[in-house]
Amino acid sequence: QSLMMNWNDRVYECIFEDERFSRGGSYADAREMLRASGFVASSLNKTRSIVETIGSRVGSRRPAIKVNVTDADYSLKRKSRMLTRFLVAEQQDMKTDVHGPTILTDGMIVGTGISKVYSKDGDLKMERVPKRELFIDLREAKYGDPRQIHQVKLYVREVLVEMFPGSKSAILEAASAQSDGVYADAEDMD
């Protein structure tokens, strides 16, 4: 059942993103599959319109950041105002208003919208992470609340060689990416 759920998530993703399926299908194939399941194409278009509208309107709103102090002297209140300005500027630099609609749309379509905040060259960056890129060690998650989530990104070897020129021979000799069954896709953990 989990495999079918992942396939359905992928079908919905492809419809909303107008992309081809990894299994060779197309947008028209997805429409036919959903039509055979009882969905009407016109209702899908309405749903898409609603999802995109909500994603653009709500997702572009930035959460307000404010460092609040109570019963403090003037210097501490001044520091809190300066820290608030700094955090707002960092939030603008991360472009949360650009990534927000996409992440919210992911949540409405697939059920989970994920972003990752990381440091690069001393700056905070934010990126969208597709749910299918996240893996959790099943042994660690057996009793709930795993402490680690691993992100696995597949790259073309030539791109990796450009990113890490010192490791060219190791990259070119490495085996192709495969799952050994020890890790579960984040979609399986729902």
mmCIF file of N, CA and C in Angstrom, residues 55-176:
data_model
loop_
_atom_site.group_PDB
_atom_site.id
_atom_site.type_symbol
_atom_site.label_atom_id
_atom_site.label_comp_id
_atom_site.label_asym_id
_atom_site.label_seq_id
_atom_site.Cartn_x
_atom_site.Cartn_y
_atom_site.Cartn_z
ATOM 1 N N GLY A 55 -1.404 28.946 -2.387
ATOM 2 C CA GLY A 55 0.061 28.914 -2.291
ATOM 3 C C GLY A 55 0.683 30.270 -2.520
ATOM 4 N N SER A 56 0.196 31.007 -3.512
ATOM 5 C CA SER A 56 0.804 32.305 -3.800
ATOM 6 C C SER A 56 0.406 33.361 -2.779
ATOM 7 N N ARG A 57 -0.829 33.313 -2.300
ATOM 8 C CA ARG A 57 -1.276 34.341 -1.347
ATOM 9 C C ARG A 57 -0.757 34.101 0.064
ATOM 10 N N VAL A 58 -0.903 32.901 0.548
ATOM 11 C CA VAL A 58 -0.501 32.604 1.928
ATOM 12 C C VAL A 58 0.999 32.356 2.020
ATOM 13 N N GLY A 59 1.550 31.646 1.036
ATOM 14 C CA GLY A 59 2.960 31.275 1.096
ATOM 15 C C GLY A 59 3.916 32.440 0.982
ATOM 16 N N SER A 60 3.484 33.535 0.353
ATOM 17 C CA SER A 60 4.389 34.672 0.195
ATOM 18 C C SER A 60 4.403 35.567 1.432
ATOM 19 N N ARG A 61 3.528 35.313 2.377
ATOM 20 C CA ARG A 61 3.528 36.084 3.623
ATOM 21 C C ARG A 61 4.660 35.604 4.513
ATOM 22 N N ARG A 62 5.425 36.541 4.989
ATOM 23 C CA ARG A 62 6.538 36.222 5.858
ATOM 24 C C ARG A 62 6.086 36.252 7.310
ATOM 25 N N PRO A 63 6.456 35.270 8.105
ATOM 26 C CA PRO A 63 6.105 35.353 9.528
ATOM 27 C C PRO A 63 6.850 36.513 10.183
ATOM 28 N N ALA A 64 6.187 37.197 11.079
ATOM 29 C CA ALA A 64 6.808 38.327 11.771
ATOM 30 C C ALA A 64 7.811 37.816 12.797
ATOM 31 N N ILE A 65 8.966 38.432 12.800
ATOM 32 C CA ILE A 65 10.011 38.072 13.752
ATOM 33 C C ILE A 65 10.208 39.259 14.684
ATOM 34 N N LYS A 66 10.165 38.987 15.971
ATOM 35 C CA LYS A 66 10.411 40.045 16.938
ATOM 36 C C LYS A 66 11.009 39.444 18.192
ATOM 37 N N VAL A 67 12.120 40.009 18.626
ATOM 38 C CA VAL A 67 12.739 39.606 19.875
ATOM 39 C C VAL A 67 12.125 40.491 20.947
ATOM 40 N N ASN A 68 11.421 39.884 21.869
ATOM 41 C CA ASN A 68 10.664 40.616 22.874
ATOM 42 C C ASN A 68 11.330 40.488 24.237
ATOM 43 N N VAL A 69 11.487 41.588 24.922
ATOM 44 C CA VAL A 69 11.994 41.551 26.292
ATOM 45 C C VAL A 69 11.002 42.294 27.181
ATOM 46 N N THR A 70 10.854 41.839 28.386
ATOM 47 C CA THR A 70 9.978 42.512 29.342
ATOM 48 C C THR A 70 10.773 42.833 30.592
ATOM 49 N N ASP A 71 10.389 43.897 31.224
ATOM 50 C CA ASP A 71 11.056 44.335 32.454
ATOM 51 C C ASP A 71 12.571 44.407 32.285
ATOM 52 N N ALA A 72 13.011 45.068 31.211
ATOM 53 C CA ALA A 72 14.443 45.182 30.943
ATOM 54 C C ALA A 72 14.836 46.653 30.888
ATOM 55 N N ASP A 73 16.111 46.897 31.059
ATOM 56 C CA ASP A 73 16.579 48.273 30.971
ATOM 57 C C ASP A 73 16.727 48.693 29.503
ATOM 58 N N TYR A 74 17.051 49.964 29.308
ATOM 59 C CA TYR A 74 17.094 50.530 27.960
ATOM 60 C C TYR A 74 18.089 49.787 27.059
ATOM 61 N N SER A 75 19.282 49.473 27.556
ATOM 62 C CA SER A 75 20.307 48.852 26.707
ATOM 63 C C SER A 75 19.865 47.470 26.209
ATOM 64 N N LEU A 76 19.190 46.700 27.051
ATOM 65 C CA LEU A 76 18.710 45.382 26.630
ATOM 66 C C LEU A 76 17.582 45.508 25.607
ATOM 67 N N LYS A 77 16.695 46.492 25.808
ATOM 68 C CA LYS A 77 15.621 46.727 24.826
ATOM 69 C C LYS A 77 16.206 47.158 23.492
ATOM 70 N N ARG A 78 17.247 47.988 23.531
ATOM 71 C CA ARG A 78 17.911 48.435 22.290
ATOM 72 C C ARG A 78 18.547 47.240 21.572
ATOM 73 N N LYS A 79 19.194 46.352 22.324
ATOM 74 C CA LYS A 79 19.792 45.154 21.724
ATOM 75 C C LYS A 79 18.726 44.262 21.102
ATOM 76 N N SER A 80 17.567 44.157 21.750
ATOM 77 C CA SER A 80 16.503 43.322 21.193
ATOM 78 C C SER A 80 15.981 43.912 19.882
ATOM 79 N N ARG A 81 15.877 45.251 19.800
ATOM 80 C CA ARG A 81 15.453 45.887 18.536
ATOM 81 C C ARG A 81 16.481 45.640 17.434
ATOM 82 N N MET A 82 17.763 45.742 17.790
ATOM 83 C CA MET A 82 18.820 45.509 16.797
ATOM 84 C C MET A 82 18.823 44.052 16.343
ATOM 85 N N LEU A 83 18.618 43.124 17.267
ATOM 86 C CA LEU A 83 18.562 41.704 16.917
ATOM 87 C C LEU A 83 17.352 41.416 16.029
ATOM 88 N N THR A 84 16.214 42.058 16.318
ATOM 89 C CA THR A 84 15.021 41.896 15.485
ATOM 90 C C THR A 84 15.312 42.361 14.061
ATOM 91 N N ARG A 85 15.964 43.539 13.914
ATOM 92 C CA ARG A 85 16.311 44.040 12.567
ATOM 93 C C ARG A 85 17.243 43.066 11.846
ATOM 94 N N PHE A 86 18.214 42.523 12.577
ATOM 95 C CA PHE A 86 19.151 41.568 11.982
ATOM 96 C C PHE A 86 18.422 40.318 11.494
ATOM 97 N N LEU A 87 17.535 39.777 12.326
ATOM 98 C CA LEU A 87 16.812 38.557 11.952
ATOM 99 C C LEU A 87 15.878 38.788 10.766
ATOM 100 N N VAL A 88 15.232 39.931 10.700
ATOM 101 C CA VAL A 88 14.368 40.259 9.558
ATOM 102 C C VAL A 88 15.202 40.355 8.279
ATOM 103 N N ALA A 89 16.373 40.980 8.373
ATOM 104 C CA ALA A 89 17.257 41.087 7.203
ATOM 105 C C ALA A 89 17.733 39.699 6.758
ATOM 106 N N GLU A 90 18.082 38.826 7.706
ATOM 107 C CA GLU A 90 18.497 37.466 7.355
ATOM 108 C C GLU A 90 17.358 36.712 6.679
ATOM 109 N N GLN A 91 16.150 36.895 7.174
ATOM 110 C CA GLN A 91 14.987 36.245 6.581
ATOM 111 C C GLN A 91 14.778 36.725 5.140
ATOM 112 N N GLN A 92 14.976 38.006 4.892
ATOM 113 C CA GLN A 92 14.844 38.532 3.529
ATOM 114 C C GLN A 92 15.939 37.981 2.620
ATOM 115 N N ASP A 93 17.157 37.869 3.155
ATOM 116 C CA ASP A 93 18.264 37.318 2.361
ATOM 117 C C ASP A 93 18.038 35.860 2.005
ATOM 118 N N MET A 94 17.361 35.105 2.877
ATOM 119 C CA MET A 94 17.083 33.692 2.606
ATOM 120 C C MET A 94 15.984 33.524 1.567
ATOM 121 N N LYS A 95 15.305 34.611 1.229
ATOM 122 C CA LYS A 95 14.227 34.588 0.232
ATOM 123 C C LYS A 95 13.102 33.634 0.635
ATOM 124 N N THR A 96 12.671 33.731 1.889
ATOM 125 C CA THR A 96 11.577 32.881 2.341
ATOM 126 C C THR A 96 10.290 33.176 1.589
ATOM 127 N N ASP A 97 10.130 34.425 1.113
ATOM 128 C CA ASP A 97 8.919 34.756 0.363
ATOM 129 C C ASP A 97 8.923 34.131 -1.023
ATOM 130 N N VAL A 98 10.080 33.763 -1.538
ATOM 131 C CA VAL A 98 10.173 33.085 -2.839
ATOM 132 C C VAL A 98 9.913 31.589 -2.664
ATOM 133 N N HIS A 99 10.519 30.984 -1.635
ATOM 134 C CA HIS A 99 10.386 29.541 -1.415
ATOM 135 C C HIS A 99 9.072 29.169 -0.732
ATOM 136 N N GLY A 100 8.509 30.079 0.028
ATOM 137 C CA GLY A 100 7.298 29.796 0.793
ATOM 138 C C GLY A 100 6.145 29.251 -0.030
ATOM 139 N N PRO A 101 5.768 29.913 -1.143
ATOM 140 C CA PRO A 101 4.645 29.393 -1.936
ATOM 141 C C PRO A 101 4.875 27.981 -2.463
ATOM 142 N N THR A 102 6.097 27.681 -2.894
ATOM 143 C CA THR A 102 6.402 26.350 -3.415
ATOM 144 C C THR A 102 6.292 25.297 -2.325
ATOM 145 N N ILE A 103 6.808 25.604 -1.149
ATOM 146 C CA ILE A 103 6.782 24.654 -0.045
ATOM 147 C C ILE A 103 5.347 24.442 0.439
ATOM 148 N N LEU A 104 4.574 25.516 0.498
ATOM 149 C CA LEU A 104 3.171 25.396 0.890
ATOM 150 C C LEU A 104 2.393 24.582 -0.138
ATOM 151 N N THR A 105 2.659 24.812 -1.425
ATOM 152 C CA THR A 105 2.000 24.045 -2.480
ATOM 153 C C THR A 105 2.360 22.565 -2.374
ATOM 154 N N ASP A 106 3.625 22.257 -2.076
ATOM 155 C CA ASP A 106 4.019 20.859 -1.849
ATOM 156 C C ASP A 106 3.178 20.246 -0.740
ATOM 157 N N GLY A 107 2.997 20.989 0.334
ATOM 158 C CA GLY A 107 2.212 20.490 1.452
ATOM 159 C C GLY A 107 0.767 20.228 1.080
ATOM 160 N N MET A 108 0.199 21.086 0.225
ATOM 161 C CA MET A 108 -1.194 20.895 -0.170
ATOM 162 C C MET A 108 -1.359 19.762 -1.173
ATOM 163 N N ILE A 109 -0.356 19.545 -2.025
ATOM 164 C CA ILE A 109 -0.466 18.519 -3.059
ATOM 165 C C ILE A 109 -0.075 17.148 -2.531
ATOM 166 N N VAL A 110 1.107 17.059 -1.937
ATOM 167 C CA VAL A 110 1.668 15.770 -1.541
ATOM 168 C C VAL A 110 1.423 15.464 -0.064
ATOM 169 N N GLY A 111 1.134 16.480 0.726
ATOM 170 C CA GLY A 111 0.867 16.268 2.137
ATOM 171 C C GLY A 111 1.978 16.743 3.044
ATOM 172 N N THR A 112 3.151 16.994 2.491
ATOM 173 C CA THR A 112 4.278 17.467 3.284
ATOM 174 C C THR A 112 5.081 18.467 2.465
ATOM 175 N N GLY A 113 5.269 19.659 2.996
ATOM 176 C CA GLY A 113 6.134 20.660 2.378
ATOM 177 C C GLY A 113 7.341 20.852 3.269
ATOM 178 N N ILE A 114 8.530 20.665 2.727
ATOM 179 C CA ILE A 114 9.742 20.656 3.548
ATOM 180 C C ILE A 114 10.732 21.685 3.030
ATOM 181 N N SER A 115 11.307 22.444 3.953
ATOM 182 C CA SER A 115 12.398 23.345 3.598
ATOM 183 C C SER A 115 13.584 23.031 4.492
ATOM 184 N N LYS A 116 14.760 23.371 3.993
ATOM 185 C CA LYS A 116 15.988 23.134 4.747
ATOM 186 C C LYS A 116 16.730 24.457 4.842
ATOM 187 N N VAL A 117 17.133 24.826 6.036
ATOM 188 C CA VAL A 117 17.933 26.023 6.254
ATOM 189 C C VAL A 117 19.347 25.557 6.568
ATOM 190 N N TYR A 118 20.321 26.128 5.854
ATOM 191 C CA TYR A 118 21.713 25.717 6.037
ATOM 192 C C TYR A 118 22.621 26.929 5.858
ATOM 193 N N SER A 119 23.863 26.778 6.237
ATOM 194 C CA SER A 119 24.842 27.848 6.121
ATOM 195 C C SER A 119 25.748 27.580 4.926
ATOM 196 N N LYS A 120 25.957 28.615 4.109
ATOM 197 C CA LYS A 120 26.860 28.497 2.966
ATOM 198 C C LYS A 120 27.645 29.799 2.855
ATOM 199 N N ASP A 121 28.953 29.695 2.938
ATOM 200 C CA ASP A 121 29.838 30.855 2.873
ATOM 201 C C ASP A 121 29.467 31.913 3.910
ATOM 202 N N GLY A 122 29.060 31.479 5.096
ATOM 203 C CA GLY A 122 28.734 32.405 6.171
ATOM 204 C C GLY A 122 27.334 32.990 6.112
ATOM 205 N N ASP A 123 26.566 32.660 5.092
ATOM 206 C CA ASP A 123 25.200 33.163 4.967
ATOM 207 C C ASP A 123 24.210 32.029 5.175
ATOM 208 N N LEU A 124 23.040 32.374 5.700
ATOM 209 C CA LEU A 124 21.976 31.388 5.823
ATOM 210 C C LEU A 124 21.262 31.260 4.491
ATOM 211 N N LYS A 125 21.011 30.037 4.081
ATOM 212 C CA LYS A 125 20.305 29.754 2.830
ATOM 213 C C LYS A 125 19.118 28.859 3.140
ATOM 214 N N MET A 126 18.136 28.901 2.249
ATOM 215 C CA MET A 126 16.948 28.071 2.403
ATOM 216 C C MET A 126 16.677 27.401 1.066
ATOM 217 N N GLU A 127 16.302 26.140 1.101
ATOM 218 C CA GLU A 127 15.945 25.443 -0.133
ATOM 219 C C GLU A 127 14.782 24.500 0.108
ATOM 220 N N ARG A 128 14.051 24.253 -0.940
ATOM 221 C CA ARG A 128 12.946 23.296 -0.917
ATOM 222 C C ARG A 128 13.544 21.897 -1.006
ATOM 223 N N VAL A 129 13.004 20.970 -0.213
ATOM 224 C CA VAL A 129 13.467 19.592 -0.238
ATOM 225 C C VAL A 129 12.279 18.695 -0.570
ATOM 226 N N PRO A 130 12.310 18.029 -1.720
ATOM 227 C CA PRO A 130 11.228 17.082 -2.017
ATOM 228 C C PRO A 130 11.220 15.946 -1.000
ATOM 229 N N LYS A 131 10.045 15.515 -0.613
ATOM 230 C CA LYS A 131 9.880 14.485 0.408
ATOM 231 C C LYS A 131 10.610 13.197 0.034
ATOM 232 N N ARG A 132 10.678 12.894 -1.252
ATOM 233 C CA ARG A 132 11.291 11.633 -1.669
ATOM 234 C C ARG A 132 12.815 11.639 -1.538
ATOM 235 N N GLU A 133 13.425 12.801 -1.219
ATOM 236 C CA GLU A 133 14.873 12.865 -1.016
ATOM 237 C C GLU A 133 15.279 12.576 0.425
ATOM 238 N N LEU A 134 14.308 12.466 1.330
ATOM 239 C CA LEU A 134 14.624 12.282 2.746
ATOM 240 C C LEU A 134 14.497 10.816 3.143
ATOM 241 N N PHE A 135 15.456 10.354 3.922
ATOM 242 C CA PHE A 135 15.482 8.973 4.374
ATOM 243 C C PHE A 135 15.733 8.929 5.873
ATOM 244 N N ILE A 136 15.130 7.944 6.511
ATOM 245 C CA ILE A 136 15.231 7.779 7.953
ATOM 246 C C ILE A 136 15.675 6.345 8.225
ATOM 247 N N ASP A 137 16.622 6.176 9.138
ATOM 248 C CA ASP A 137 17.085 4.846 9.515
ATOM 249 C C ASP A 137 15.949 4.138 10.262
ATOM 250 N N LEU A 138 15.496 3.013 9.722
ATOM 251 C CA LEU A 138 14.369 2.288 10.315
ATOM 252 C C LEU A 138 14.669 1.802 11.729
ATOM 253 N N ARG A 139 15.929 1.423 11.981
ATOM 254 C CA ARG A 139 16.290 0.958 13.318
ATOM 255 C C ARG A 139 16.170 2.078 14.339
ATOM 256 N N GLU A 140 16.561 3.286 13.937
ATOM 257 C CA GLU A 140 16.487 4.418 14.844
ATOM 258 C C GLU A 140 15.047 4.896 15.042
ATOM 259 N N ALA A 141 14.215 4.736 14.024
ATOM 260 C CA ALA A 141 12.834 5.213 14.084
ATOM 261 C C ALA A 141 11.871 4.180 14.656
ATOM 262 N N LYS A 142 12.381 3.030 15.029
ATOM 263 C CA LYS A 142 11.508 1.936 15.485
ATOM 264 C C LYS A 142 10.607 2.347 16.639
ATOM 265 N N TYR A 143 11.120 3.130 17.573
ATOM 266 C CA TYR A 143 10.343 3.534 18.740
ATOM 267 C C TYR A 143 9.908 5.001 18.661
ATOM 268 N N GLY A 144 9.998 5.590 17.478
ATOM 269 C CA GLY A 144 9.536 6.956 17.279
ATOM 270 C C GLY A 144 10.623 7.992 17.481
ATOM 271 N N ASP A 145 10.386 9.171 16.954
ATOM 272 C CA ASP A 145 11.272 10.329 17.084
ATOM 273 C C ASP A 145 12.732 10.036 16.736
ATOM 274 N N PRO A 146 13.022 9.711 15.489
ATOM 275 C CA PRO A 146 14.421 9.498 15.109
ATOM 276 C C PRO A 146 15.216 10.790 15.240
ATOM 277 N N ARG A 147 16.467 10.685 15.607
ATOM 278 C CA ARG A 147 17.310 11.865 15.792
ATOM 279 C C ARG A 147 17.954 12.335 14.508
ATOM 280 N N GLN A 148 17.935 11.524 13.473
ATOM 281 C CA GLN A 148 18.601 11.878 12.229
ATOM 282 C C GLN A 148 17.654 11.695 11.047
ATOM 283 N N ILE A 149 17.729 12.618 10.127
ATOM 284 C CA ILE A 149 17.057 12.495 8.836
ATOM 285 C C ILE A 149 18.134 12.755 7.798
ATOM 286 N N HIS A 150 18.261 11.856 6.845
ATOM 287 C CA HIS A 150 19.298 11.980 5.819
ATOM 288 C C HIS A 150 18.672 12.433 4.508
ATOM 289 N N GLN A 151 19.345 13.365 3.868
ATOM 290 C CA GLN A 151 18.898 13.799 2.549
ATOM 291 C C GLN A 151 19.825 13.184 1.510
ATOM 292 N N VAL A 152 19.229 12.525 0.529
ATOM 293 C CA VAL A 152 19.993 11.901 -0.536
ATOM 294 C C VAL A 152 19.607 12.563 -1.844
ATOM 295 N N LYS A 153 20.581 13.225 -2.463
ATOM 296 C CA LYS A 153 20.354 13.882 -3.748
ATOM 297 C C LYS A 153 21.128 13.111 -4.809
ATOM 298 N N LEU A 154 20.471 12.854 -5.902
ATOM 299 C CA LEU A 154 21.149 12.199 -7.011
ATOM 300 C C LEU A 154 21.670 13.258 -7.972
ATOM 301 N N TYR A 155 22.932 13.152 -8.327
ATOM 302 C CA TYR A 155 23.570 14.078 -9.250
ATOM 303 C C TYR A 155 24.144 13.304 -10.423
ATOM 304 N N VAL A 156 24.244 13.952 -11.550
ATOM 305 C CA VAL A 156 24.970 13.407 -12.682
ATOM 306 C C VAL A 156 26.454 13.489 -12.327
ATOM 307 N N ARG A 157 27.213 12.476 -12.689
ATOM 308 C CA ARG A 157 28.629 12.421 -12.298
ATOM 309 C C ARG A 157 29.414 13.661 -12.731
ATOM 310 N N GLU A 158 29.117 14.162 -13.919
ATOM 311 C CA GLU A 158 29.842 15.330 -14.423
ATOM 312 C C GLU A 158 29.614 16.555 -13.537
ATOM 313 N N VAL A 159 28.412 16.677 -13.005
ATOM 314 C CA VAL A 159 28.110 17.797 -12.113
ATOM 315 C C VAL A 159 28.906 17.654 -10.813
ATOM 316 N N LEU A 160 28.966 16.425 -10.288
ATOM 317 C CA LEU A 160 29.747 16.188 -9.070
ATOM 318 C C LEU A 160 31.230 16.458 -9.292
ATOM 319 N N VAL A 161 31.748 16.098 -10.460
ATOM 320 C CA VAL A 161 33.156 16.360 -10.766
ATOM 321 C C VAL A 161 33.416 17.864 -10.785
ATOM 322 N N GLU A 162 32.466 18.643 -11.326
ATOM 323 C CA GLU A 162 32.616 20.102 -11.318
ATOM 324 C C GLU A 162 32.563 20.656 -9.899
ATOM 325 N N MET A 163 31.711 20.067 -9.052
ATOM 326 C CA MET A 163 31.588 20.533 -7.675
ATOM 327 C C MET A 163 32.805 20.150 -6.833
ATOM 328 N N PHE A 164 33.358 18.949 -7.082
ATOM 329 C CA PHE A 164 34.483 18.421 -6.312
ATOM 330 C C PHE A 164 35.585 17.941 -7.253
ATOM 331 N N PRO A 165 36.321 18.858 -7.869
ATOM 332 C CA PRO A 165 37.335 18.451 -8.853
ATOM 333 C C PRO A 165 38.458 17.599 -8.263
ATOM 334 N N GLY A 166 38.744 17.731 -6.981
ATOM 335 C CA GLY A 166 39.798 16.932 -6.350
ATOM 336 C C GLY A 166 39.434 15.469 -6.198
ATOM 337 N N SER A 167 38.162 15.142 -6.304
ATOM 338 C CA SER A 167 37.706 13.756 -6.121
ATOM 339 C C SER A 167 37.229 13.134 -7.425
ATOM 340 N N LYS A 168 37.740 13.613 -8.538
ATOM 341 C CA LYS A 168 37.260 13.165 -9.850
ATOM 342 C C LYS A 168 37.351 11.659 -10.026
ATOM 343 N N SER A 169 38.493 11.065 -9.698
ATOM 344 C CA SER A 169 38.654 9.622 -9.934
ATOM 345 C C SER A 169 37.705 8.815 -9.043
ATOM 346 N N ALA A 170 37.529 9.221 -7.793
ATOM 347 C CA ALA A 170 36.627 8.497 -6.884
ATOM 348 C C ALA A 170 35.175 8.595 -7.365
ATOM 349 N N ILE A 171 34.800 9.749 -7.887
ATOM 350 C CA ILE A 171 33.425 9.942 -8.371
ATOM 351 C C ILE A 171 33.167 9.077 -9.601
ATOM 352 N N LEU A 172 34.116 9.074 -10.526
ATOM 353 C CA LEU A 172 33.922 8.323 -11.763
ATOM 354 C C LEU A 172 33.959 6.806 -11.531
ATOM 355 N N GLU A 173 34.667 6.358 -10.492
ATOM 356 C CA GLU A 173 34.758 4.926 -10.208
ATOM 357 C C GLU A 173 33.652 4.431 -9.274
ATOM 358 N N ALA A 174 32.909 5.332 -8.659
ATOM 359 C CA ALA A 174 31.877 4.948 -7.689
ATOM 360 C C ALA A 174 30.734 4.208 -8.369
ATOM 361 N N ALA A 175 30.105 3.317 -7.614
ATOM 362 C CA ALA A 175 28.966 2.561 -8.126
ATOM 363 C C ALA A 175 27.744 3.474 -8.245
ATOM 364 N N SER A 176 26.780 3.046 -9.027
ATOM 365 C CA SER A 176 25.540 3.804 -9.156
ATOM 366 C C SER A 176 24.771 3.776 -7.852
#
